[in-house]
Short mmCIF file of C-alpha atoms and ligand atoms in Angstrom, two decimals:
data_model
loop_
_atom_site.label_atom_id
_atom_site.label_comp_id
_atom_site.label_asym_id
_atom_site.label_seq_id
_atom_site.Cartn_x
_atom_site.Cartn_y
_atom_site.Cartn_z
CA MET A 829 -16.33 -27.26 58.65
CA THR A 830 -18.00 -26.00 55.46
CA ARG A 831 -18.34 -28.64 52.80
CA PHE A 832 -18.05 -27.11 49.33
CA ASP A 833 -19.54 -28.38 46.10
CA THR A 834 -16.28 -27.66 44.24
CA ILE A 835 -12.79 -26.57 45.26
CA VAL A 836 -10.73 -24.82 42.59
CA VAL A 837 -6.96 -24.83 43.06
CA GLY A 838 -5.39 -21.77 41.40
CA ALA A 839 -6.78 -18.30 40.66
CA GLY A 840 -5.44 -17.87 37.12
CA MET A 841 -7.60 -17.52 34.01
CA SER A 842 -8.73 -21.15 33.99
CA GLY A 843 -9.49 -21.27 37.72
CA MET A 844 -11.39 -17.97 37.71
CA THR A 845 -13.43 -19.07 34.69
CA SER A 846 -14.54 -22.41 36.12
CA ALA A 847 -15.12 -21.03 39.63
CA ARG A 848 -17.28 -18.19 38.28
CA MET A 849 -19.32 -20.54 36.08
CA LEU A 850 -19.95 -22.97 38.93
CA ALA A 851 -20.80 -20.20 41.40
CA ASP A 852 -23.19 -18.66 38.85
CA ALA A 853 -24.88 -22.07 38.63
CA GLY A 854 -25.53 -21.93 42.38
CA GLN A 855 -22.62 -24.06 43.60
CA ARG A 856 -20.68 -23.39 46.79
CA VAL A 857 -17.15 -22.82 45.48
CA VAL A 858 -13.86 -21.91 47.12
CA VAL A 859 -10.66 -21.01 45.25
CA LEU A 860 -7.34 -21.80 46.94
CA GLU A 861 -4.48 -19.70 45.57
CA GLY A 862 -0.85 -19.88 46.67
CA ARG A 863 0.13 -16.35 45.59
CA ASP A 864 -1.01 -13.10 47.18
CA ARG A 865 -2.83 -12.09 43.99
CA ILE A 866 -5.30 -13.26 41.35
CA GLY A 867 -4.24 -13.85 37.72
CA GLY A 868 -1.38 -16.36 37.81
CA ARG A 869 0.54 -16.03 34.55
CA MET A 870 -1.55 -12.94 33.71
CA ASN A 871 0.34 -10.50 35.90
CA THR A 872 0.17 -6.74 35.40
CA ASP A 873 2.63 -4.55 37.33
CA ARG A 874 1.11 -1.08 37.85
CA ALA A 875 3.65 0.21 40.42
CA SER A 876 5.05 2.83 38.00
CA GLY A 877 1.67 4.34 37.19
CA PHE A 878 1.18 2.46 33.90
CA PRO A 879 0.58 -1.23 33.23
CA VAL A 880 3.46 -3.61 32.48
CA ASP A 881 2.31 -7.12 31.56
CA LEU A 882 4.93 -9.44 33.01
CA GLY A 883 3.01 -12.54 31.92
CA ALA A 884 0.67 -12.79 28.93
CA SER A 885 0.23 -9.76 26.63
CA TRP A 886 -1.49 -10.90 23.45
CA ILE A 887 -4.63 -12.46 22.08
CA HIS A 888 -3.05 -14.39 19.23
CA GLY A 889 -5.72 -13.97 16.54
CA ILE A 890 -9.14 -12.49 17.22
CA ASP A 891 -11.15 -14.01 14.34
CA GLY A 892 -13.60 -16.57 15.66
CA SER A 893 -12.08 -16.29 19.15
CA PRO A 894 -14.46 -16.68 22.12
CA LEU A 895 -11.76 -15.01 24.24
CA TRP A 896 -11.96 -11.94 22.01
CA ASP A 897 -15.78 -12.04 22.24
CA LEU A 898 -15.46 -12.02 26.04
CA THR A 899 -13.15 -8.98 26.08
CA GLN A 900 -15.56 -7.19 23.75
CA ALA A 901 -18.57 -8.06 25.89
CA LEU A 902 -16.73 -6.72 28.96
CA GLY A 903 -15.79 -3.51 27.12
CA ILE A 904 -12.04 -4.01 27.60
CA PRO A 905 -9.97 -1.77 25.28
CA THR A 906 -7.27 -3.34 23.11
CA LEU A 907 -4.49 -2.24 20.72
CA GLU A 908 -3.82 -4.00 17.42
CA TYR A 909 -0.34 -5.55 17.55
CA THR A 910 -0.02 -8.31 14.98
CA VAL A 911 3.53 -9.56 15.54
CA GLY A 912 3.03 -11.56 18.70
CA SER A 913 3.58 -14.90 16.99
CA PHE A 914 7.01 -14.38 15.47
CA GLN A 915 5.74 -13.54 12.00
CA VAL A 916 8.39 -12.77 9.38
CA GLY A 917 6.24 -10.18 7.62
CA GLY A 918 2.71 -8.81 7.56
CA ARG A 919 3.55 -5.66 9.54
CA PRO A 920 6.51 -3.22 9.34
CA ILE A 921 9.57 -4.94 10.80
CA GLU A 922 13.02 -3.35 11.05
CA ASN A 923 15.30 -6.24 10.03
CA PHE A 924 19.07 -6.35 10.53
CA ASP A 925 21.13 -8.93 8.63
CA GLY A 926 23.83 -11.22 10.01
CA ASP A 927 26.41 -8.41 9.71
CA GLY A 928 24.31 -6.04 11.82
CA ALA A 929 23.35 -3.93 8.78
CA ALA A 930 19.78 -2.67 8.34
CA MET A 931 18.03 -4.48 5.45
CA ASP A 932 16.59 -2.18 2.78
CA ALA A 933 13.14 -2.76 1.25
CA ALA A 934 14.45 -5.16 -1.42
CA ALA A 935 16.52 -7.20 1.04
CA THR A 936 13.55 -7.36 3.44
CA ALA A 937 11.22 -8.57 0.67
CA GLN A 938 13.76 -11.26 -0.31
CA TRP A 939 14.18 -12.32 3.32
CA ILE A 940 10.40 -12.67 3.77
CA ALA A 941 10.11 -14.64 0.51
CA ASP A 942 12.96 -16.99 1.52
CA VAL A 943 11.48 -17.70 4.95
CA ASP A 944 8.01 -18.22 3.46
CA GLU A 945 9.40 -20.73 0.98
CA ALA A 946 11.35 -22.56 3.71
CA ASP A 947 8.17 -22.59 5.79
CA ARG A 948 6.24 -24.14 2.89
CA LEU A 949 8.82 -26.93 2.66
CA LEU A 950 8.77 -27.27 6.44
CA VAL A 951 5.02 -27.92 6.43
CA GLU A 952 5.61 -30.75 3.93
CA GLU A 953 8.41 -32.20 6.04
CA ILE A 954 6.23 -32.09 9.17
CA ALA A 955 3.42 -33.87 7.34
CA SER A 956 5.73 -36.71 6.32
CA SER A 957 7.68 -36.87 9.60
CA ALA A 958 7.96 -40.07 11.64
CA PRO A 959 7.13 -40.45 15.35
CA GLY A 960 10.12 -39.29 17.39
CA ASP A 961 11.27 -36.73 14.80
CA THR A 962 12.16 -33.40 16.36
CA TYR A 963 11.40 -29.95 15.05
CA LEU A 964 15.13 -29.64 14.38
CA ASP A 965 15.02 -32.77 12.17
CA VAL A 966 12.21 -31.45 9.99
CA THR A 967 13.76 -27.98 9.83
CA GLU A 968 17.06 -29.38 8.58
CA ARG A 969 15.31 -31.47 5.92
CA ALA A 970 13.35 -28.44 4.71
CA LEU A 971 16.51 -26.30 4.59
CA ASP A 972 18.38 -29.03 2.69
CA ARG A 973 15.68 -28.95 0.03
CA SER A 974 15.50 -25.15 -0.16
CA GLY A 975 18.36 -24.75 -2.67
CA LEU A 976 19.42 -21.54 -0.91
CA ASP A 977 23.05 -20.62 -0.33
CA ALA A 978 24.74 -21.63 2.93
CA GLU A 979 24.67 -18.15 4.47
CA ARG A 980 20.94 -17.71 3.90
CA ILE A 981 20.28 -21.22 5.23
CA ASP A 982 22.15 -20.28 8.42
CA GLU A 983 19.98 -17.20 8.84
CA ILE A 984 16.72 -19.08 8.32
CA ARG A 985 17.89 -21.84 10.67
CA GLU A 986 18.48 -19.15 13.28
CA PHE A 987 15.04 -17.63 12.64
CA PHE A 988 13.34 -21.06 13.08
CA ARG A 989 15.29 -21.72 16.28
CA HIS A 990 14.26 -18.37 17.74
CA ARG A 991 10.64 -18.93 16.69
CA VAL A 992 10.53 -22.20 18.62
CA GLU A 993 12.14 -20.53 21.63
CA GLU A 994 9.59 -17.72 21.68
CA GLN A 995 6.51 -19.81 20.90
CA CYS A 996 7.37 -22.79 23.11
CA GLY A 997 10.14 -21.67 25.47
CA ALA A 998 12.06 -24.73 24.29
CA TRP A 999 15.21 -25.75 22.43
CA ILE A 1000 14.32 -26.67 18.82
CA GLY A 1001 15.86 -30.15 19.27
CA ASP A 1002 13.57 -30.88 22.25
CA LEU A 1003 10.33 -29.99 20.46
CA ASP A 1004 8.31 -32.62 18.62
CA ALA A 1005 8.06 -32.16 14.85
CA HIS A 1006 4.35 -31.36 15.41
CA GLY A 1007 5.05 -28.90 18.23
CA LEU A 1008 3.93 -25.83 16.29
CA ASP A 1009 0.96 -27.40 14.49
CA GLU A 1010 -1.51 -25.41 16.58
CA ASP A 1011 0.23 -22.13 15.96
CA ALA A 1012 -1.96 -20.72 13.16
CA ILE A 1013 -3.14 -17.15 13.75
CA ASP A 1014 -6.60 -16.13 12.55
CA GLY A 1015 -6.97 -12.39 12.19
CA ASP A 1016 -5.24 -9.57 14.03
CA GLU A 1017 -3.47 -9.90 17.34
CA VAL A 1018 -4.14 -7.43 20.15
CA ILE A 1019 -2.61 -6.30 23.46
CA PHE A 1020 -4.20 -4.65 26.49
CA PRO A 1021 -3.41 -1.00 27.28
CA ARG A 1022 -5.08 -1.33 30.70
CA GLY A 1023 -3.23 -4.58 31.52
CA TYR A 1024 -4.32 -8.14 30.67
CA ASP A 1025 -5.00 -9.16 34.28
CA GLU A 1026 -8.18 -7.06 34.19
CA LEU A 1027 -9.79 -10.12 32.64
CA PRO A 1028 -9.27 -12.73 35.41
CA ARG A 1029 -9.82 -10.04 38.06
CA ARG A 1030 -13.21 -9.06 36.70
CA ILE A 1031 -14.26 -12.68 36.16
CA GLY A 1032 -13.22 -13.51 39.72
CA ALA A 1033 -14.65 -10.44 41.49
CA GLY A 1034 -16.82 -11.45 44.44
CA LEU A 1035 -15.74 -15.11 44.48
CA ASP A 1036 -14.50 -16.77 47.68
CA VAL A 1037 -10.77 -16.70 46.80
CA ARG A 1038 -8.38 -17.58 49.62
CA LEU A 1039 -5.02 -16.02 48.74
CA ASN A 1040 -1.74 -17.26 50.31
CA HIS A 1041 -3.22 -20.77 50.45
CA THR A 1042 -0.63 -23.09 48.92
CA VAL A 1043 -2.11 -26.52 48.31
CA THR A 1044 0.11 -29.45 49.27
CA GLY A 1045 -2.30 -32.39 49.19
CA VAL A 1046 -5.33 -33.61 47.24
CA SER A 1047 -6.92 -36.89 48.33
CA ARG A 1048 -9.95 -38.41 46.68
CA SER A 1049 -12.42 -41.13 47.57
CA ALA A 1050 -15.90 -42.23 46.56
CA SER A 1051 -17.33 -39.58 48.89
CA GLY A 1052 -15.39 -36.64 47.44
CA VAL A 1053 -12.12 -34.82 47.99
CA VAL A 1054 -10.03 -33.37 50.80
CA VAL A 1055 -7.64 -30.60 49.77
CA THR A 1056 -4.93 -29.52 52.19
CA ALA A 1057 -3.59 -25.95 52.16
CA GLU A 1058 -1.44 -24.41 54.88
CA GLY A 1059 -2.29 -27.27 57.23
CA GLU A 1060 -6.05 -26.73 56.80
CA ASP A 1061 -8.33 -29.34 55.19
CA PHE A 1062 -11.05 -28.29 52.75
CA THR A 1063 -13.69 -30.85 51.73
CA ALA A 1064 -15.90 -30.92 48.66
CA ASP A 1065 -17.65 -33.18 46.19
CA ARG A 1066 -15.09 -32.31 43.52
CA VAL A 1067 -11.87 -30.41 42.83
CA ILE A 1068 -10.48 -28.68 39.75
CA VAL A 1069 -6.70 -28.43 39.89
CA THR A 1070 -5.44 -25.64 37.61
CA VAL A 1071 -1.81 -25.31 38.75
CA PRO A 1072 0.70 -25.06 35.88
CA LEU A 1073 2.22 -28.20 34.36
CA GLY A 1074 5.59 -27.13 35.82
CA VAL A 1075 4.15 -27.35 39.35
CA LEU A 1076 2.55 -30.76 38.65
CA LYS A 1077 5.93 -32.02 37.41
CA THR A 1078 7.66 -31.11 40.70
CA GLY A 1079 5.34 -33.39 42.70
CA ARG A 1080 4.88 -30.63 45.28
CA ILE A 1081 1.18 -31.50 45.45
CA ALA A 1082 0.72 -35.03 46.81
CA PHE A 1083 -2.19 -36.84 45.15
CA THR A 1084 -3.70 -39.70 47.16
CA PRO A 1085 -4.13 -42.29 45.77
CA PRO A 1086 -1.44 -41.54 43.15
CA LEU A 1087 -2.60 -40.27 39.76
CA PRO A 1088 -3.41 -42.95 37.19
CA ASP A 1089 -1.14 -43.38 34.13
CA GLU A 1090 -3.68 -41.59 31.90
CA VAL A 1091 -2.84 -38.36 33.74
CA SER A 1092 0.64 -38.96 35.14
CA GLY A 1093 1.89 -40.00 31.66
CA PRO A 1094 1.06 -36.64 30.03
CA ILE A 1095 2.51 -34.77 33.05
CA GLU A 1096 5.79 -36.58 32.47
CA ARG A 1097 5.83 -36.44 28.66
CA LEU A 1098 4.73 -32.85 27.93
CA GLY A 1099 7.38 -30.16 28.26
CA MET A 1100 7.30 -26.95 30.32
CA GLY A 1101 9.26 -24.20 28.61
CA VAL A 1102 10.86 -21.03 29.89
CA PHE A 1103 10.07 -17.70 28.26
CA ASN A 1104 11.09 -14.51 30.06
CA LYS A 1105 10.41 -10.89 29.35
CA VAL A 1106 12.76 -7.92 29.56
CA PHE A 1107 11.24 -4.45 29.19
CA VAL A 1108 13.70 -1.58 28.73
CA GLN A 1109 12.51 2.02 28.83
CA PHE A 1110 14.49 4.87 27.23
CA PRO A 1111 14.43 8.67 27.49
CA GLU A 1112 13.87 8.88 23.73
CA ARG A 1113 13.07 6.69 20.75
CA PHE A 1114 16.06 5.76 18.54
CA TRP A 1115 14.24 3.26 16.37
CA ASN A 1116 11.88 3.75 13.48
CA GLU A 1117 8.52 5.02 14.75
CA ASP A 1118 6.48 2.86 12.34
CA SER A 1119 8.14 -0.47 13.17
CA TYR A 1120 6.20 -3.03 15.15
CA VAL A 1121 9.35 -5.00 15.83
CA ILE A 1122 13.12 -4.81 15.40
CA ARG A 1123 14.73 -8.12 14.53
CA ALA A 1124 18.44 -8.97 14.39
CA LEU A 1125 20.24 -11.96 12.89
CA GLY A 1126 23.78 -13.13 13.54
CA GLU A 1127 25.97 -12.16 16.47
CA ALA A 1128 23.98 -9.08 17.52
CA GLY A 1129 20.87 -11.23 17.71
CA GLU A 1130 22.41 -14.22 19.43
CA HIS A 1131 20.77 -13.47 22.81
CA TRP A 1132 18.44 -10.56 22.11
CA HIS A 1133 17.06 -10.89 18.60
CA SER A 1134 13.58 -9.37 18.67
CA TRP A 1135 12.44 -6.08 20.15
CA TYR A 1136 8.78 -5.15 20.34
CA ASP A 1137 7.80 -1.49 20.57
CA VAL A 1138 5.26 -1.36 23.39
CA SER A 1139 5.55 2.41 23.95
CA ALA A 1140 1.83 2.86 23.24
CA VAL A 1141 0.96 1.20 26.56
CA SER A 1142 2.95 3.49 28.88
CA GLY A 1143 3.31 6.52 26.62
CA LEU A 1144 7.10 6.26 27.15
CA PRO A 1145 9.65 4.83 24.68
CA THR A 1146 9.74 1.16 25.69
CA LEU A 1147 11.07 -1.97 24.00
CA LEU A 1148 10.15 -5.50 25.06
CA THR A 1149 12.52 -8.37 24.31
CA PHE A 1150 12.43 -12.03 25.29
CA ALA A 1151 14.86 -14.58 26.66
CA ALA A 1152 13.48 -18.03 25.98
CA GLY A 1153 14.52 -21.67 25.85
CA PRO A 1154 18.07 -22.48 27.04
CA PHE A 1155 19.08 -18.80 27.10
CA GLY A 1156 15.89 -17.98 29.03
CA ARG A 1157 17.02 -20.41 31.75
CA ARG A 1158 20.59 -19.09 31.80
CA MET A 1159 19.41 -15.49 31.94
CA GLN A 1160 17.52 -16.18 35.15
CA GLU A 1161 20.83 -16.71 36.94
CA LEU A 1162 22.15 -13.26 35.95
CA SER A 1163 21.65 -10.06 37.93
CA ASP A 1164 19.24 -7.43 36.60
CA GLU A 1165 22.22 -5.16 35.96
CA ASP A 1166 23.94 -7.77 33.78
CA VAL A 1167 20.75 -8.54 31.85
CA VAL A 1168 20.13 -4.87 31.07
CA ALA A 1169 23.80 -4.27 30.13
CA ASP A 1170 23.82 -7.30 27.80
CA SER A 1171 20.56 -6.36 26.10
CA VAL A 1172 21.53 -2.70 25.65
CA ALA A 1173 24.88 -3.81 24.18
CA ALA A 1174 22.92 -5.85 21.61
CA LEU A 1175 20.91 -2.74 20.67
CA ARG A 1176 24.11 -0.67 20.41
CA ALA A 1177 25.48 -3.26 17.95
CA LEU A 1178 22.55 -2.24 15.72
CA TYR A 1179 22.07 1.48 16.47
CA GLY A 1180 25.48 2.51 17.83
CA THR A 1181 25.74 5.48 20.17
CA ARG A 1182 22.18 6.56 19.40
CA VAL A 1183 21.10 4.14 22.17
CA PRO A 1184 20.94 6.13 25.42
CA ALA A 1185 21.17 4.66 28.93
CA PRO A 1186 17.80 3.15 29.87
CA THR A 1187 15.64 4.86 32.48
CA ALA A 1188 13.80 1.78 33.75
CA HIS A 1189 13.54 -1.97 33.24
CA TRP A 1190 11.38 -4.95 34.20
CA ILE A 1191 12.73 -8.53 34.11
CA THR A 1192 10.86 -11.80 34.73
CA ARG A 1193 12.15 -15.17 35.95
CA TRP A 1194 9.17 -17.48 35.43
CA GLY A 1195 11.35 -20.60 35.58
CA GLN A 1196 12.28 -19.77 39.18
CA ASP A 1197 8.71 -19.04 40.25
CA ARG A 1198 7.48 -21.83 42.55
CA PHE A 1199 3.86 -21.23 41.52
CA SER A 1200 4.62 -21.75 37.87
CA ASP A 1201 7.97 -23.54 37.42
CA GLY A 1202 8.21 -22.39 33.84
CA SER A 1203 6.20 -20.28 31.43
CA TYR A 1204 4.01 -22.58 29.35
CA SER A 1205 3.67 -26.13 28.08
CA HIS A 1206 4.83 -27.57 24.77
CA LEU A 1207 4.90 -30.81 22.83
CA ALA A 1208 8.22 -32.30 23.91
CA VAL A 1209 9.55 -35.14 21.72
CA GLY A 1210 7.70 -38.30 22.73
CA SER A 1211 4.43 -36.54 23.63
CA SER A 1212 1.35 -36.08 21.45
CA HIS A 1213 -1.46 -33.55 21.07
CA HIS A 1214 -3.70 -36.07 22.80
CA ASP A 1215 -1.58 -35.75 25.97
CA HIS A 1216 -2.83 -32.20 26.52
CA ASP A 1217 -6.50 -33.13 26.63
CA ALA A 1218 -5.86 -36.40 28.49
CA LEU A 1219 -4.32 -34.32 31.27
CA ALA A 1220 -7.76 -32.82 31.99
CA GLY A 1221 -9.01 -36.14 33.42
CA PRO A 1222 -11.42 -36.39 35.14
CA VAL A 1223 -10.10 -38.99 37.55
CA ASP A 1224 -12.76 -41.06 39.35
CA ASP A 1225 -15.27 -38.36 38.39
CA VAL A 1226 -14.08 -36.16 41.30
CA LEU A 1227 -10.65 -34.85 40.26
CA HIS A 1228 -10.58 -32.52 37.26
CA PHE A 1229 -7.65 -30.61 35.78
CA ALA A 1230 -7.81 -27.36 33.83
CA GLY A 1231 -5.25 -24.82 32.61
CA GLU A 1232 -3.39 -24.06 29.40
CA ALA A 1233 -1.55 -27.40 29.37
CA THR A 1234 -4.85 -29.34 29.33
CA TRP A 1235 -6.12 -27.80 26.07
CA GLY A 1236 -4.68 -29.46 22.95
CA GLU A 1237 -6.05 -27.09 20.34
CA GLU A 1238 -3.96 -24.04 21.28
CA PRO A 1239 -1.97 -24.80 24.44
CA ALA A 1240 0.28 -22.20 26.07
CA THR A 1241 -2.27 -19.41 25.68
CA VAL A 1242 -4.81 -17.45 27.68
CA GLY A 1243 -7.46 -18.82 25.31
CA ALA A 1244 -6.48 -22.38 26.29
CA ALA A 1245 -6.82 -21.48 29.97
CA PHE A 1246 -10.24 -19.92 29.38
CA TYR A 1247 -11.60 -22.79 27.28
CA SER A 1248 -10.28 -25.47 29.63
CA GLY A 1249 -11.90 -23.73 32.62
CA HIS A 1250 -15.15 -23.62 30.67
CA ARG A 1251 -14.85 -27.34 29.84
CA ALA A 1252 -14.24 -28.32 33.48
CA ALA A 1253 -17.30 -26.34 34.62
CA GLU A 1254 -19.48 -27.93 31.93
CA ARG A 1255 -18.27 -31.40 32.84
CA ILE A 1256 -19.09 -30.85 36.51
CA LEU A 1257 -22.49 -29.32 35.81
CA GLY A 1258 -23.28 -31.92 33.16
CA ARG A 1259 -24.67 -29.26 30.83
CA PRO A 1260 -23.43 -26.55 28.46
CA VAL A 1261 -22.56 -23.09 29.82
CA ASP A 1262 -23.35 -20.33 27.34
CA LEU A 1263 -20.43 -17.92 26.99
CA ALA A 1264 -22.53 -14.89 26.03
CA ALA A 1265 -24.69 -15.38 29.14
CA PHE A 1266 -21.51 -15.83 31.21
CA ALA A 1267 -20.18 -12.44 30.04
CA ALA A 1268 -23.57 -10.75 30.48
CA ALA A 1269 -23.79 -12.00 34.08
CA ILE A 1270 -20.36 -10.49 34.87
CA ARG A 1271 -21.46 -7.13 33.47
CA GLU A 1272 -24.76 -7.22 35.29
CA ARG A 1273 -23.06 -7.97 38.61
CA GLU A 1274 -20.64 -5.06 38.05
CA GLN A 1275 -23.49 -2.68 37.23
CA THR A 1276 -25.42 -3.73 40.35
CA ALA A 1277 -22.29 -3.19 42.47
CA ASP A 1278 -21.81 0.30 40.93
CA ARG A 1279 -25.34 1.42 41.82
C1 FAD B 1903 6.00 -14.43 30.11
C2 FAD B 1903 4.74 -15.04 29.55
C3 FAD B 1903 4.17 -14.50 28.43
C4 FAD B 1903 3.00 -15.04 27.91
N1 FAD B 1903 2.43 -14.44 26.81
C5 FAD B 1903 1.24 -14.88 26.39
C6 FAD B 1903 0.54 -14.14 25.39
O1 FAD B 1903 1.00 -13.08 24.93
N2 FAD B 1903 -0.66 -14.63 24.97
C7 FAD B 1903 -1.21 -15.76 25.49
O2 FAD B 1903 -2.30 -16.14 25.06
N3 FAD B 1903 -0.57 -16.45 26.46
C8 FAD B 1903 0.62 -16.03 26.93
N4 FAD B 1903 1.23 -16.67 27.95
C9 FAD B 1903 0.60 -17.88 28.50
C10 FAD B 1903 -0.58 -17.52 29.43
O3 FAD B 1903 -0.14 -16.55 30.35
C11 FAD B 1903 -1.02 -18.77 30.16
O4 FAD B 1903 -1.29 -19.80 29.21
C12 FAD B 1903 -2.28 -18.58 31.00
O5 FAD B 1903 -2.28 -17.35 31.69
C13 FAD B 1903 -2.36 -19.75 31.96
O6 FAD B 1903 -3.50 -19.68 32.78
P1 FAD B 1903 -3.80 -20.91 33.73
O7 FAD B 1903 -5.04 -20.62 34.47
O8 FAD B 1903 -3.68 -22.17 32.98
O9 FAD B 1903 -2.54 -20.95 34.74
P2 FAD B 1903 -2.02 -19.86 35.78
O10 FAD B 1903 -2.35 -18.49 35.33
O11 FAD B 1903 -0.60 -20.16 36.04
O12 FAD B 1903 -2.89 -20.15 37.08
C14 FAD B 1903 -2.57 -21.19 37.96
C15 FAD B 1903 -2.62 -20.66 39.38
O13 FAD B 1903 -2.27 -21.71 40.29
C16 FAD B 1903 -1.55 -21.15 41.36
N5 FAD B 1903 -0.80 -22.20 42.04
C17 FAD B 1903 0.33 -22.84 41.66
N6 FAD B 1903 0.68 -23.78 42.57
C18 FAD B 1903 -0.24 -23.71 43.56
C19 FAD B 1903 -0.45 -24.43 44.77
N7 FAD B 1903 0.37 -25.41 45.13
N8 FAD B 1903 -1.50 -24.11 45.55
C20 FAD B 1903 -2.37 -23.11 45.19
N9 FAD B 1903 -2.23 -22.39 44.06
C21 FAD B 1903 -1.18 -22.70 43.24
C22 FAD B 1903 -0.66 -20.14 40.67
O14 FAD B 1903 -0.18 -19.18 41.58
C23 FAD B 1903 -1.62 -19.55 39.64
O15 FAD B 1903 -2.27 -18.39 40.12
C24 FAD B 1903 2.39 -16.16 28.51
C25 FAD B 1903 2.97 -16.70 29.66
C26 FAD B 1903 4.13 -16.16 30.17
C27 FAD B 1903 4.75 -16.75 31.41
#
């Protein structure tokens, strides 16, 4: 039986990054992946002849981002789309008020100013919050101080609730008061017209990736690790486990001996949210061509409040909306037909009969996916930013963890997955790995293969 230097569990962005770095350093590496594909929560569906990103879509802020530098070095095209973080303004947004009426320029400017002011108060309330305070607590205190009328307070409350649902996949009352601290966006946001999964696929090209290998056991000892997948044992000096937090929470992977409190504590305390996507394609555009997003308050926006125009990717009129938090979980139980009917009814409440019958749709159910058990991690009440990084271990110097949930600075992102994979590789090699050289080596290998 081959003994590997390092086993990587999971072929998502974090797993591909660490495996590639270790293999480039001369290590014998095997990647064990439960799915029949690479990419994990970066999942591009190309069955219709154009890419549909069912998992991640955005780089949330390209300024000073090593992830952006990597996409540039690999020559991956992007489209500017700076609304991926539930901004209230900054780009053209078609806003509808609580009565389903389109806001004019003056009403939109007032709405943006009111939310900005409430946000300013919210930052103060977060700074003075006590341990155990929820995001709902601090929101209510900020709104109390805002001096706005009751109707406007209701609308801003709704906006804050939806922001938490989209950014964290969680109910506002379950999120810690500090749960959006790491949410600042530096610079433009971008999406990927060729599909985001190009990134992990190109990083992972040529690696020894064993697909359809679901890991069920990881045992460690002074002499290394034994990882069990599909009844087969793989041995190595070390292992990097990159499965999502949701999977770790289920206990479906048996760790022997059991994980110490330093790692099992964060697994228990951190939250795994649900955030699902619904793409609806139409024969023609009925919304304003210049709008980045359509946003509805009140009854029309109760389930489906934000619609992102992603037509530029397919060349066909396409809106993307999200079902997140408690509604995201409930939606997963509905049939595709019911989901599409409900979402189109919400659009008709705004645009009336101008909304034609859709021609195609794509719906995700990440909370029911046994290789993810949710969409991304968040700071549930009772957890702390430290929990994210503590989750990385290592345990007994042989068991490392990587993945978005192990990166406290900007969890729940592709960047977090990339940086945590980089960190695990550096820890195992005991030396820095230069990111520019990493990207150059990928390009060089591709050029050699092309010749
Ligand atoms: C709908 C959605 C939208 C998102 N949008 C964005 C966005 O716009 N921008 C952004 O930055 N981030 C976004 N994210 C988050 C981003 O996709 C993730 O943070 C990132 O892709 C996680 O990478 P990872 O390597 O940590 O985990 P994963 O990509 O989940 O990789 C882990 C791998 O482990 C495998 N695995 C699980 N269990 C086992 C097992 N028992 N044995 C073997 N293999 C196993 C999984 O199949 C998977 O391939 C989004 C996520 C979702 C779900």
